[in-house]
Amino acid sequence: MPVVEQYARAYIVTDDPRDDRGAIPVLLRYDPEADPRSVRIGLPGAHEWTCSRALLEQGLSSPAGRGDVRVWPCGRVQAIVEFHSPQGVSVVQFETKALLRFLRRTYLAAAEPVTR
């Protein structure tokens, strides 16, 4: 099964008015060979988080969370993904359609027959 990778634009949410980074590229990755139930979300730098596909999908319509990752809708066109670590909390805002497009691609990839 093929690996699915997609870049999505996202915004770091902060209460610091001096921190205006603008959009950042976030790598969304699904590797069905490594773990068919999980997706990886790579923030710039060495920050990579793993969560279940089901959690990401559920969080697009209602608040959901497990472990260090929380996801919830923010209005009709955006979603928030919150990552907790010993260093603090990162709050990232995505366009919902980018996350839906990625999830759709993961389900299509998982449904493809294996040819060897």
Coordinates of C-alpha atoms in Angstrom, one line a residue, residues 44-106:
P44 CA 8.4 22.6 11.1
G45 CA 11.5 21.5 13.0
A46 CA 11.7 18.1 14.6
H47 CA 8.2 18.1 16.0
E48 CA 6.2 15.1 14.8
W49 CA 3.0 13.9 16.4
T50 CA 1.1 10.6 15.9
C51 CA -2.7 10.2 16.4
S52 CA -5.3 7.9 15.1
R53 CA -7.1 8.6 11.9
A54 CA -10.4 8.1 13.7
L55 CA -9.5 10.8 16.2
L56 CA -8.6 13.3 13.5
E57 CA -11.8 12.5 11.6
Q58 CA -14.0 12.7 14.7
G59 CA -12.4 16.0 15.7
L60 CA -13.5 17.6 12.5
S61 CA -17.2 17.4 13.6
S62 CA -17.0 17.4 17.4
P63 CA -14.3 17.8 20.1
A64 CA -12.1 14.7 20.4
G65 CA -8.9 13.8 22.2
R66 CA -6.7 11.0 23.3
G67 CA -3.3 11.1 24.9
D68 CA -1.4 14.2 23.9
V69 CA -3.6 15.2 20.9
R70 CA -6.9 17.1 20.9
V71 CA -8.9 18.0 17.8
W72 CA -12.1 20.1 17.4
P73 CA -13.9 22.1 14.8
C74 CA -13.5 25.9 14.8
G75 CA -16.4 27.4 12.8
R76 CA -17.5 25.8 9.5
V77 CA -14.2 25.9 7.7
Q78 CA -11.4 25.5 10.2
A79 CA -10.2 22.9 12.7
I80 CA -7.9 23.1 15.7
V81 CA -5.3 20.5 16.6
E82 CA -3.7 20.8 20.0
F83 CA -0.5 19.0 20.9
H84 CA 0.6 18.6 24.5
S85 CA 4.2 17.9 25.5
P86 CA 6.4 18.4 28.6
Q87 CA 7.6 21.6 26.9
G88 CA 4.1 23.0 26.7
V89 CA 1.1 23.1 24.3
S90 CA 1.1 23.8 20.6
V91 CA -2.2 24.9 19.1
V92 CA -2.4 24.7 15.3
Q93 CA -5.3 25.9 13.1
F94 CA -6.0 24.1 9.8
E95 CA -8.5 24.5 7.0
T96 CA -10.9 21.6 7.4
K97 CA -11.0 20.9 3.7
A98 CA -7.2 20.2 3.7
L99 CA -7.6 17.6 6.5
L100 CA -10.6 16.0 4.8
R101 CA -8.7 15.7 1.6
F102 CA -5.9 14.0 3.4
L103 CA -8.2 11.6 5.2
R104 CA -10.0 10.7 2.0
R105 CA -6.6 9.9 0.4
T106 CA -5.6 7.7 3.3

